XYZ file of C-alpha atoms in Angstrom:
665
model
C 10.159 55.171 213.336
C 9.684 57.996 210.790
C 6.310 59.614 210.077
C 6.148 58.355 206.483
C 6.259 54.759 207.692
C 3.598 55.498 210.339
C 1.378 57.022 207.627
C 1.738 53.897 205.511
C 0.866 51.539 208.337
C -2.006 53.736 209.553
C -3.865 53.619 212.862
C -4.602 50.252 214.448
C -8.344 49.854 213.922
C -10.514 48.217 216.568
C -11.006 44.508 215.923
C -8.129 44.342 213.445
C -6.598 41.393 215.251
C -9.836 39.501 215.933
C -8.662 36.764 213.586
C -10.546 33.496 213.031
C -8.548 30.340 212.372
C -11.318 27.950 211.258
C -14.915 27.984 209.947
C -17.839 25.567 209.655
C -17.804 25.538 205.858
C -20.740 25.530 203.456
C -23.892 23.679 204.445
C -25.215 20.733 202.481
C -23.598 17.864 200.598
C -21.950 17.502 197.238
C -24.223 15.634 194.775
C -21.758 12.784 194.416
C -22.432 9.279 193.180
C -20.351 6.133 193.440
C -19.630 6.318 189.717
C -18.421 9.911 190.049
C -16.030 8.948 192.823
C -14.631 6.001 190.948
C -14.601 7.375 187.398
C -13.990 11.123 187.502
C -10.514 12.640 187.706
C -9.635 14.198 191.048
C -9.679 17.644 189.442
C -13.385 17.372 188.625
C -14.189 16.368 192.187
C -12.009 19.057 193.728
C -13.667 21.587 191.463
C -17.002 20.852 193.124
C -15.463 21.667 196.497
C -14.099 24.899 195.092
C -17.494 25.814 193.663
C -19.374 25.461 196.936
C -16.474 27.152 198.695
C -17.234 30.243 196.611
C -20.874 30.079 197.648
C -22.566 28.075 194.874
C -25.386 25.951 196.271
C -24.530 22.221 196.352
C -27.868 21.220 194.817
C -27.107 23.371 191.747
C -23.652 21.989 190.986
C -24.465 19.586 188.164
C -25.751 21.990 185.535
C -23.839 22.693 182.316
C -20.737 24.711 183.136
C -20.424 27.761 180.897
C -17.272 29.878 180.913
C -17.757 33.612 180.360
C -14.560 35.292 179.206
C -14.289 39.051 178.868
C -11.858 41.900 178.426
C -13.187 43.747 181.474
C -10.899 46.453 182.844
C -11.029 48.792 185.809
C -13.085 48.507 188.983
C -16.610 49.866 188.663
C -18.850 50.433 191.676
C -22.453 49.228 191.534
C -23.650 52.788 190.851
C -21.243 53.090 187.918
C -18.712 55.361 189.570
C -15.051 54.434 189.133
C -13.164 52.811 191.983
C -10.178 52.256 189.691
C -10.057 53.260 186.053
C -9.684 50.885 183.150
C -7.514 51.678 180.149
C -10.532 52.699 178.025
C -14.321 52.930 177.935
C -14.529 49.857 175.719
C -13.932 47.422 178.555
C -15.350 49.574 181.345
C -18.929 48.249 181.219
C -18.528 44.780 179.709
C -18.708 43.333 183.221
C -22.408 44.195 183.065
C -22.737 41.937 180.023
C -20.885 39.167 181.833
C -23.219 39.567 184.811
C -26.355 39.315 182.655
C -24.984 36.316 180.775
C -24.144 34.635 184.089
C -27.574 35.280 185.577
C -29.298 33.915 182.481
C -27.016 30.869 182.503
C -27.922 30.173 186.131
C -31.628 30.702 185.447
C -31.372 28.003 182.764
C -29.869 25.591 185.282
C -26.278 26.121 184.212
C -23.224 26.945 186.290
C -21.507 30.141 185.085
C -17.794 30.785 185.488
C -16.099 34.071 184.619
C -12.572 35.211 183.897
C -11.097 38.294 182.263
C -8.031 39.374 180.336
C -8.112 43.141 180.080
C -6.823 44.981 177.023
C -4.857 48.134 176.168
C -6.146 51.324 174.558
C -4.528 52.135 171.227
C -5.702 55.726 171.530
C -4.012 56.086 174.927
C -0.736 54.624 173.672
C -0.520 56.607 170.403
C 2.870 58.260 170.121
C 4.246 56.412 173.142
C 6.316 53.289 173.669
C 3.096 51.646 174.872
C 2.254 51.217 171.179
C 5.155 48.748 170.892
C 3.027 46.242 172.846
C -0.254 46.792 171.013
C -0.280 44.227 168.209
C 1.891 41.693 170.110
C -0.653 41.860 172.952
C -3.262 40.335 170.644
C -1.344 37.064 170.284
C -0.540 36.929 173.988
C -4.154 37.549 175.019
C -5.427 34.878 172.617
C -2.988 32.420 174.191
C -4.147 33.300 177.714
C -7.824 33.068 176.725
C -7.228 29.609 175.270
C -5.291 28.548 178.363
C -8.191 29.709 180.549
C -10.657 27.694 178.465
C -8.525 24.561 178.679
C -7.959 25.113 182.398
C -11.663 24.548 183.048
C -11.933 21.028 181.606
C -15.579 20.673 182.670
C -16.869 23.651 180.620
C -19.500 22.846 178.023
C -19.366 26.156 176.187
C -17.697 29.557 176.156
C -19.162 33.054 175.895
C -16.554 35.629 174.852
C -17.249 39.320 175.523
C -14.955 41.981 174.071
C -14.959 45.336 172.380
C -11.812 47.095 171.376
C -8.908 47.083 168.948
C -6.950 44.106 170.254
C -9.187 42.565 172.924
C -11.982 41.541 170.566
C -9.672 40.210 167.815
C -7.820 38.253 170.510
C -11.121 36.841 171.746
C -12.183 35.796 168.236
C -8.808 34.195 167.549
C -8.990 32.314 170.835
C -12.544 31.065 170.312
C -11.943 30.175 166.654
C -9.190 27.898 167.961
C -11.639 26.125 170.295
C -12.939 24.130 167.343
C -14.570 21.327 169.324
C -16.470 23.522 171.779
C -19.607 25.631 171.417
C -18.506 29.280 171.554
C -20.241 32.603 171.007
C -19.015 36.205 170.839
C -20.813 39.108 172.501
C -19.564 42.397 171.025
C -19.144 44.984 173.758
C -20.867 47.809 171.886
C -20.100 51.461 171.280
C -20.038 54.714 173.195
C -22.284 57.604 172.187
C -21.050 60.811 170.579
C -21.479 64.091 172.468
C -24.604 66.052 171.642
C -22.361 69.020 170.914
C -18.682 68.292 170.420
C -16.154 66.071 168.665
C -15.813 62.322 168.386
C -12.987 60.305 169.921
C -11.077 60.258 166.641
C -10.987 63.969 165.936
C -10.250 64.760 169.571
C -6.920 62.962 169.210
C -5.753 65.826 166.954
C -6.058 68.661 169.475
C -2.264 68.890 169.841
C -1.609 69.330 166.127
C -4.543 71.705 165.643
C -3.492 73.827 168.615
C 0.080 73.969 167.288
C -1.259 75.328 163.973
C -3.560 77.859 165.664
C -6.803 76.151 164.671
C -8.155 75.851 168.218
C -7.491 77.603 171.505
C -6.325 76.025 174.737
C -9.805 76.549 176.199
C -11.473 74.873 173.206
C -9.119 71.907 173.420
C -9.871 71.443 177.116
C -13.627 71.759 176.649
C -13.911 69.467 173.632
C -11.607 66.869 175.144
C -13.758 66.620 178.246
C -16.923 65.706 176.333
C -15.599 63.429 173.579
C -16.571 60.145 175.276
C -20.189 61.013 175.977
C -21.053 57.750 177.725
C -18.745 55.667 179.922
C -18.787 52.348 178.069
C -18.278 50.965 174.594
C -15.777 51.294 171.782
C -15.155 54.538 169.926
C -17.833 56.212 167.813
C -16.123 55.605 164.476
C -15.674 52.556 162.256
C -12.147 51.885 163.420
C -10.618 48.563 164.336
C -12.879 48.059 167.363
C -16.107 48.580 165.428
C -14.818 46.673 162.397
C -13.987 43.694 164.609
C -17.527 43.689 166.018
C -18.909 43.708 162.484
C -16.647 40.818 161.477
C -17.649 38.758 164.532
C -21.293 38.991 163.530
C -20.569 38.429 159.837
C -18.664 35.243 160.721
C -21.784 33.934 162.431
C -20.000 33.957 165.805
C -22.457 36.530 167.221
C -26.218 36.750 167.226
C -27.930 38.898 164.580
C -27.838 42.669 165.111
C -25.228 42.337 167.862
C -22.450 44.576 166.546
C -22.308 48.273 167.472
C -25.089 48.263 170.100
C -24.983 51.282 172.471
C -23.187 50.234 175.648
C -25.152 50.295 178.893
C -28.609 50.403 177.324
C -31.337 47.725 177.650
C -30.982 46.446 174.083
C -27.256 45.930 174.762
C -27.862 44.041 178.008
C -30.474 41.838 176.347
C -27.805 40.676 173.919
C -25.920 39.016 176.795
C -29.025 37.143 177.923
C -29.790 36.046 174.361
C -26.225 34.793 173.968
C -26.449 32.791 177.195
C -29.567 31.091 175.841
C -27.881 30.468 172.492
C -24.797 28.801 173.969
C -27.003 26.396 175.939
C -28.828 25.487 172.717
C -25.526 25.003 170.904
C -24.285 22.691 173.652
C -27.508 20.684 173.609
C -27.453 20.383 169.805
C -23.765 19.514 169.634
C -23.003 22.569 167.502
C -19.294 23.338 167.672
C -17.193 26.302 166.630
C -15.872 24.336 163.649
C -19.475 24.224 162.380
C -19.707 28.032 162.471
C -16.264 29.343 161.529
C -15.872 27.831 158.069
C -14.452 28.925 154.738
C -17.955 30.063 153.761
C -18.243 32.149 156.930
C -14.845 33.691 156.261
C -15.934 34.732 152.762
C -19.056 36.316 154.272
C -16.959 38.205 156.791
C -14.656 39.542 154.086
C -17.666 40.657 152.027
C -19.349 42.428 154.927
C -16.048 44.018 155.935
C -15.735 45.414 152.406
C -19.332 46.662 152.383
C -18.726 48.525 155.637
C -15.352 49.932 154.580
C -13.635 48.675 157.704
C -10.235 49.262 159.272
C -7.154 47.988 157.458
C -6.113 46.341 160.725
C -8.632 43.601 159.950
C -6.201 42.528 157.225
C -4.111 41.346 160.166
C -6.944 39.950 162.261
C -9.109 38.044 159.764
C -6.163 35.917 158.550
C -5.287 35.225 162.187
C -8.844 34.038 162.861
C -8.638 31.817 159.787
C -5.334 30.359 160.993
C -6.768 29.633 164.440
C -9.776 27.903 162.881
C -7.593 25.787 160.616
C -8.941 27.426 157.453
C -7.155 28.602 154.341
C -5.664 32.021 155.007
C -6.852 34.668 152.518
C -4.102 36.268 150.456
C -3.857 39.590 148.633
C -5.608 38.076 145.616
C -8.585 37.101 147.775
C -8.842 40.550 149.319
C -8.647 42.221 145.932
C -11.260 39.882 144.464
C -13.711 40.506 147.293
C -13.174 44.266 147.352
C -13.703 44.515 143.611
C -16.931 42.522 143.805
C -18.493 44.122 146.886
C -19.801 47.711 146.871
C -19.300 49.889 149.931
C -22.711 50.644 151.411
C -22.112 52.260 154.803
C -21.691 56.006 155.298
C -19.954 56.388 158.634
C -17.037 57.991 160.429
C -14.267 58.199 159.223
C -15.053 57.295 155.603
C -18.148 59.357 154.876
C -19.480 60.767 152.676
C -21.713 61.601 155.653
C -19.895 61.146 158.943
C -22.410 59.215 160.996
C -21.312 57.696 164.319
C -21.416 53.936 164.691
C -24.540 53.939 166.880
C -26.472 55.226 163.864
C -25.233 52.263 161.852
C -26.700 50.010 164.544
C -29.984 51.936 164.452
C -30.065 51.726 160.652
C -29.982 47.937 160.948
C -26.301 47.151 161.352
C -24.796 43.986 159.915
C -28.032 42.197 158.956
C -29.255 45.271 157.064
C -26.038 45.373 155.054
C -26.366 41.637 154.463
C -29.873 42.062 153.052
C -28.366 44.201 150.289
C -25.480 41.790 149.727
C -27.912 38.881 149.508
C -29.762 40.587 146.673
C -26.437 40.976 144.874
C -25.654 37.276 145.318
C -22.523 37.992 147.371
C -23.169 35.835 150.445
C -22.950 32.171 151.365
C -26.491 31.811 152.738
C -26.033 28.222 153.930
C -23.366 29.259 156.423
C -24.425 28.316 159.951
C -24.618 30.826 162.778
C -24.665 30.649 166.564
C -28.390 31.416 166.429
C -28.957 27.827 165.338
C -30.166 29.028 161.948
C -28.415 29.421 158.631
C -27.537 32.916 157.490
C -30.295 32.798 154.909
C -32.907 31.988 157.565
C -31.588 34.750 159.820
C -31.931 37.297 157.022
C -35.472 36.078 156.280
C -36.305 36.781 159.925
C -34.561 40.130 159.952
C -36.339 41.467 156.881
C -39.766 41.401 158.531
C -38.738 41.572 162.182
C -40.169 44.026 164.676
C -36.623 44.784 165.790
C -35.602 45.970 162.341
C -38.600 48.221 161.842
C -38.464 49.693 165.348
C -34.764 50.625 165.421
C -34.873 52.156 161.950
C -37.998 54.123 162.848
C -36.334 55.265 166.070
C -33.307 56.639 164.195
C -35.564 58.827 162.073
C -37.604 59.961 165.080
C -34.703 60.772 167.431
C -31.949 61.989 165.096
C -33.983 62.915 162.032
C -31.824 60.592 159.937
C -33.194 58.395 157.172
C -31.672 54.927 157.780
C -31.011 54.628 154.053
C -28.608 57.568 154.326
C -26.477 55.521 156.737
C -26.749 52.076 155.116
C -27.302 52.884 151.484
C -28.950 50.647 148.901
C -26.359 49.753 146.233
C -27.725 52.073 143.538
C -27.830 54.977 145.960
C -24.323 54.192 147.207
C -22.994 54.240 143.653
C -24.729 57.540 142.971
C -23.136 59.038 146.090
C -19.694 57.940 144.903
C -18.973 55.340 147.589
C -16.022 53.268 146.421
C -14.646 49.979 147.675
C -12.389 49.951 150.672
C -8.795 48.867 150.192
C -6.178 48.616 147.492
C -2.802 46.911 147.590
C -0.133 49.004 145.848
C 3.033 47.249 144.708
C 6.210 48.584 143.162
C 9.942 48.886 143.672
C 9.337 50.287 147.177
C 6.792 47.598 148.075
C 7.667 44.421 146.170
C 5.619 42.312 148.614
C 2.759 44.797 148.605
C 1.244 47.446 150.834
C -2.208 48.604 151.948
C -4.197 51.792 151.531
C -7.778 52.536 152.511
C -8.378 54.040 149.091
C -11.972 54.909 149.859
C -10.752 57.398 152.468
C -8.567 59.490 150.148
C -10.001 63.013 149.962
C -12.081 63.179 146.737
C -10.662 66.659 146.048
C -7.256 65.171 145.211
C -8.562 62.265 143.123
C -8.784 62.678 139.365
C -12.022 62.509 137.423
C -10.974 59.023 136.361
C -10.849 57.877 140.002
C -7.040 57.798 140.135
C -4.971 59.479 142.845
C -1.616 60.618 141.454
C 1.248 62.108 143.413
C 4.840 62.518 142.292
C 6.825 64.191 145.034
C 10.009 64.270 147.041
C 10.461 62.191 150.145
C 11.072 63.493 153.616
C 12.331 60.470 155.494
C 11.929 59.831 159.214
C 12.998 56.910 161.346
C 10.799 57.791 164.328
C 7.175 58.817 164.604
C 8.115 61.457 167.176
C 10.376 63.223 164.686
C 7.695 63.057 161.983
C 5.033 64.501 164.291
C 7.388 67.312 165.311
C 8.014 68.095 161.634
C 4.262 68.392 161.048
C 3.759 70.619 164.093
C 6.780 72.777 163.226
C 5.716 73.271 159.606
C 8.539 71.218 158.072
C 5.997 69.060 156.221
C 4.341 70.992 153.425
C 1.873 70.498 150.612
C 3.246 68.125 147.983
C 5.624 66.258 150.305
C 5.803 62.496 150.578
C 6.368 61.622 154.212
C 8.236 58.323 154.547
C 8.338 56.753 158.007
C 10.660 53.739 157.932
C 11.840 51.071 160.352
C 8.528 51.046 162.229
C 7.328 47.600 161.177
C 7.256 44.492 163.389
C 11.042 44.352 163.907
C 11.336 48.046 164.682
C 8.378 48.832 166.916
C 6.069 45.829 166.967
C 4.355 47.418 163.938
C 3.087 50.495 165.729
C 0.008 52.449 164.710
C 0.797 55.929 163.440
C -2.537 57.671 163.970
C -0.781 60.759 165.317
C 0.422 61.383 161.781
C -2.685 60.459 159.830
C -5.021 62.378 162.135
C -2.865 65.498 162.049
C -2.714 65.429 158.262
C -6.473 64.950 158.005
C -7.287 67.997 160.071
C -4.652 70.363 158.661
C -5.593 72.258 155.489
C -2.588 71.079 153.459
C -2.739 67.470 154.732
C -4.744 66.077 151.836
C -1.848 67.026 149.546
C 0.662 64.925 151.529
C 1.189 61.183 150.980
C 2.383 59.027 153.868
C 4.183 55.722 153.277
C 5.376 53.432 156.053
C 6.107 49.857 157.044
C 4.050 50.497 160.185
C 0.261 50.335 160.280
C -2.588 52.779 160.811
C -5.449 53.203 163.213
C -8.772 52.077 161.812
C -9.937 55.687 161.844
C -7.084 56.868 159.641
C -7.941 58.545 156.357
C -6.082 60.176 153.515
C -3.361 59.031 151.120
C -1.734 56.818 153.747
C 0.017 53.662 152.585
C 1.044 51.188 155.274
C 2.121 47.573 155.755
C 4.867 48.186 153.155
C 6.672 44.901 152.652
C 9.281 43.775 153.159
C 9.678 45.998 156.190
C 12.767 48.199 156.256
C 14.573 46.194 158.934
C 14.060 42.990 156.942
C 15.935 44.496 154.001
C 12.917 46.119 152.375
C 13.766 48.807 149.795
C 11.706 51.368 151.717
C 14.550 51.321 154.264
C 16.944 52.742 151.659
C 15.082 55.962 150.921
C 16.779 59.331 151.419
C 15.470 62.875 151.738
C 14.791 64.335 148.319
C 14.171 61.027 146.515
C 11.369 61.250 143.977
C 8.470 58.870 144.534
C 5.585 58.153 142.191
C 2.318 57.100 143.878
C -0.707 56.021 141.865
C -3.914 54.619 143.379
C -6.857 53.656 141.207
C -9.860 53.745 143.521
C -12.115 52.092 140.962
C -9.886 49.239 139.827
C -8.412 48.877 143.358
C -4.889 48.839 141.959
C -1.871 50.944 142.740
C 1.858 51.433 142.483
C 4.527 52.834 144.768
C 7.850 53.504 143.036
C 11.148 55.285 143.571
C 11.667 57.163 140.269
C 14.325 59.805 140.791
C 17.119 61.374 142.809
C 18.260 64.969 142.467
C 17.771 66.075 138.874
C 17.664 62.543 137.498
C 14.434 60.731 136.645
C 14.194 57.080 135.685
C 11.838 54.172 135.200
C 10.812 51.950 138.140
C 13.076 49.089 137.033
C 16.093 51.433 137.077
C 14.965 52.712 140.482
C 14.821 49.150 141.764
C 18.433 48.549 140.680
C 19.595 51.763 142.365
C 17.826 50.831 145.589
C 19.335 47.346 145.520
C 22.838 48.858 145.387
C 22.206 51.420 148.135
C 23.028 50.838 151.778
C 20.200 51.195 154.305
C 19.299 54.619 155.628
C 21.936 55.593 158.226
C 19.302 56.143 160.908
C 17.579 52.820 160.364
C 17.468 50.729 163.542
C 15.020 49.049 165.849
C 13.657 51.506 168.378
C 15.960 51.494 171.423
C 12.898 51.196 173.682
C 11.619 48.053 171.923
C 10.890 45.470 174.665
C 12.422 42.004 174.492
C 8.882 40.587 174.570
C 8.100 42.398 171.325
C 11.416 41.455 169.717
C 10.506 37.830 170.385
C 6.974 38.366 168.982
C 8.439 39.929 165.832
C 10.746 36.976 165.285
C 8.028 34.393 165.879
C 5.499 36.050 163.560
C 8.187 36.511 160.901
C 8.958 32.780 161.044
C 5.212 32.171 160.709
C 4.841 34.139 157.490
C 4.743 37.736 158.718
C 2.013 40.330 158.509
C 0.423 39.009 155.321
C -0.438 35.808 157.195
C -1.863 37.817 160.094
C 1.210 38.040 162.364
C 0.261 34.678 163.844
C 2.229 32.073 165.732
C 2.363 29.054 163.429
C 3.702 26.388 165.792
C 4.787 24.003 163.027
C 6.734 26.650 161.106
C 8.323 28.060 164.263
C 9.420 24.628 165.466
C 10.770 23.786 162.015
C 12.737 27.048 161.950
C 14.121 26.501 165.446
C 15.149 22.950 164.666
C 16.878 24.056 161.462
C 18.637 26.840 163.340
C 19.760 24.581 166.148
C 21.011 22.025 163.646
C 22.959 24.732 161.804
C 24.478 25.984 165.064
C 25.436 22.454 166.077
C 26.973 21.821 162.652
C 28.941 25.066 162.868
C 30.288 24.183 166.292
C 31.260 20.737 165.056
C 33.142 22.220 162.093
C 34.842 24.648 164.427
C 35.928 21.828 166.708
C 37.332 19.797 163.819
C 39.210 22.806 162.500
């Protein structure tokens, strides 16, 4: 036998073969009655045996069963040291929340159950083929969460704990679909910024900055080590993770002042205990998810999202939540209406104008503080019910004079020297500081179905005095993010260019995030003079003149897939009116109107390099097809079972008819 095999098998430890073949079993008796034995399904009875087999005391079996779902990842020792790493800090500590929720459930006489579906890290997978699984994962995780809920038929309520870019949206989608159960969301919180260093967004640009001589190797290594200053919680900026937490609370699915709490701290742990108490009250009162997640709640969530200036990825997630809840799915007109009506009030990374980390938003009062301002403006549905058992209006009445509000805001001033009203600005002050609404939806001959830009995050230096960003430039076209990143690092992208990344939508890559590009452009001196257009999407921390979600996507015949190097493109974004256009207007020396450009594009063949990424997994190809049949990205990239079945049946009928014709011929 070779030494490698011996090393694998290891030494034979003493007592290794002292194997027991039976045991006495748990002491006590199941609290059964004759009616239980004659009326209950065998699964309910067997479940009791399983419960005591895991150590639950027989005399405590009949309490309300509460399922605690989480996105926990990694293996964390009791002292906090890693036994096995998770994919990201966001899910590293949420097991502590699950533990506190379970203990509180048991203390109230309930029987807690726990299960987890861990989630990926979009930061870790940027620029890799791992990104091809990012958005599709959301649908898969929501399915598994729902299957776990249904697989415990005796549960009386569900607590969902999640934090990051796909895990928390998946949790909300799953729970919104559990319409006839009490459910509650516990946002997993945020990590702290380093006392001296860079946040987790900027640190993702060390490669590009090093390539351009902006930082040294030693600086990159030092800054990178300190970026995640505490081991748990989502990133320190208002990206998709933080935006999803805000939306959960705005929907009424979370308790007040739950979003963006600092992970690992007492106020964060208390949230889990409060949520365990709330779910018991919901179960006792017969309050179901359908009572919370309503059209009114969805309008509130869209308004709060706009006031925060959240990630454009929520344009995918909020419609998916609406679909799961059986509500009307908001369309581009709804988003535009809300964004025009609602002022942006939050000054936070990455939008500014002051780049406060998300924990300061929490300390300034978080979601309920923003809602106080929106209430004064008449922009909220105050009769919407929340998991607290109170209407939104009653919750805001409490918040206005609460000890919690006054103490956290006072603490922010004392510890960081920051006036809370510089983080969450009153509307008049926000207007004076030039905060503009969040997103616009440019259309044109390159985006006939529309596109998305976080217009508030365009550098003010390149916006006209009238609030309009204008850029007429020549395209440099890429069919892979890797090639586009290399062009930036090598200096092939210059001031005035329009960088077009095509074929990276759902059918090409699973609609990858392209934060490598947006982050590099943000932190390079010429980057604010470059416009990026793509059928892919962006990280929630992306800023600049970056237009994504271009539809139709290139591989579905979208005109963006017919661009060539040197084509002239006219981009106009009105940050005040929240309107924009994206048009092909010239080739070579010729210039023409958008309608002429549309005709030229229609006659052109696709770009010769246009193709699905060769590394695209079959799982993601299937996801892309299913979400396309369900209405595509503008309906949230959901799985609409009725539409999918209808499409499959029509396809099968067409295939059968074709075979029949072939046989007759």
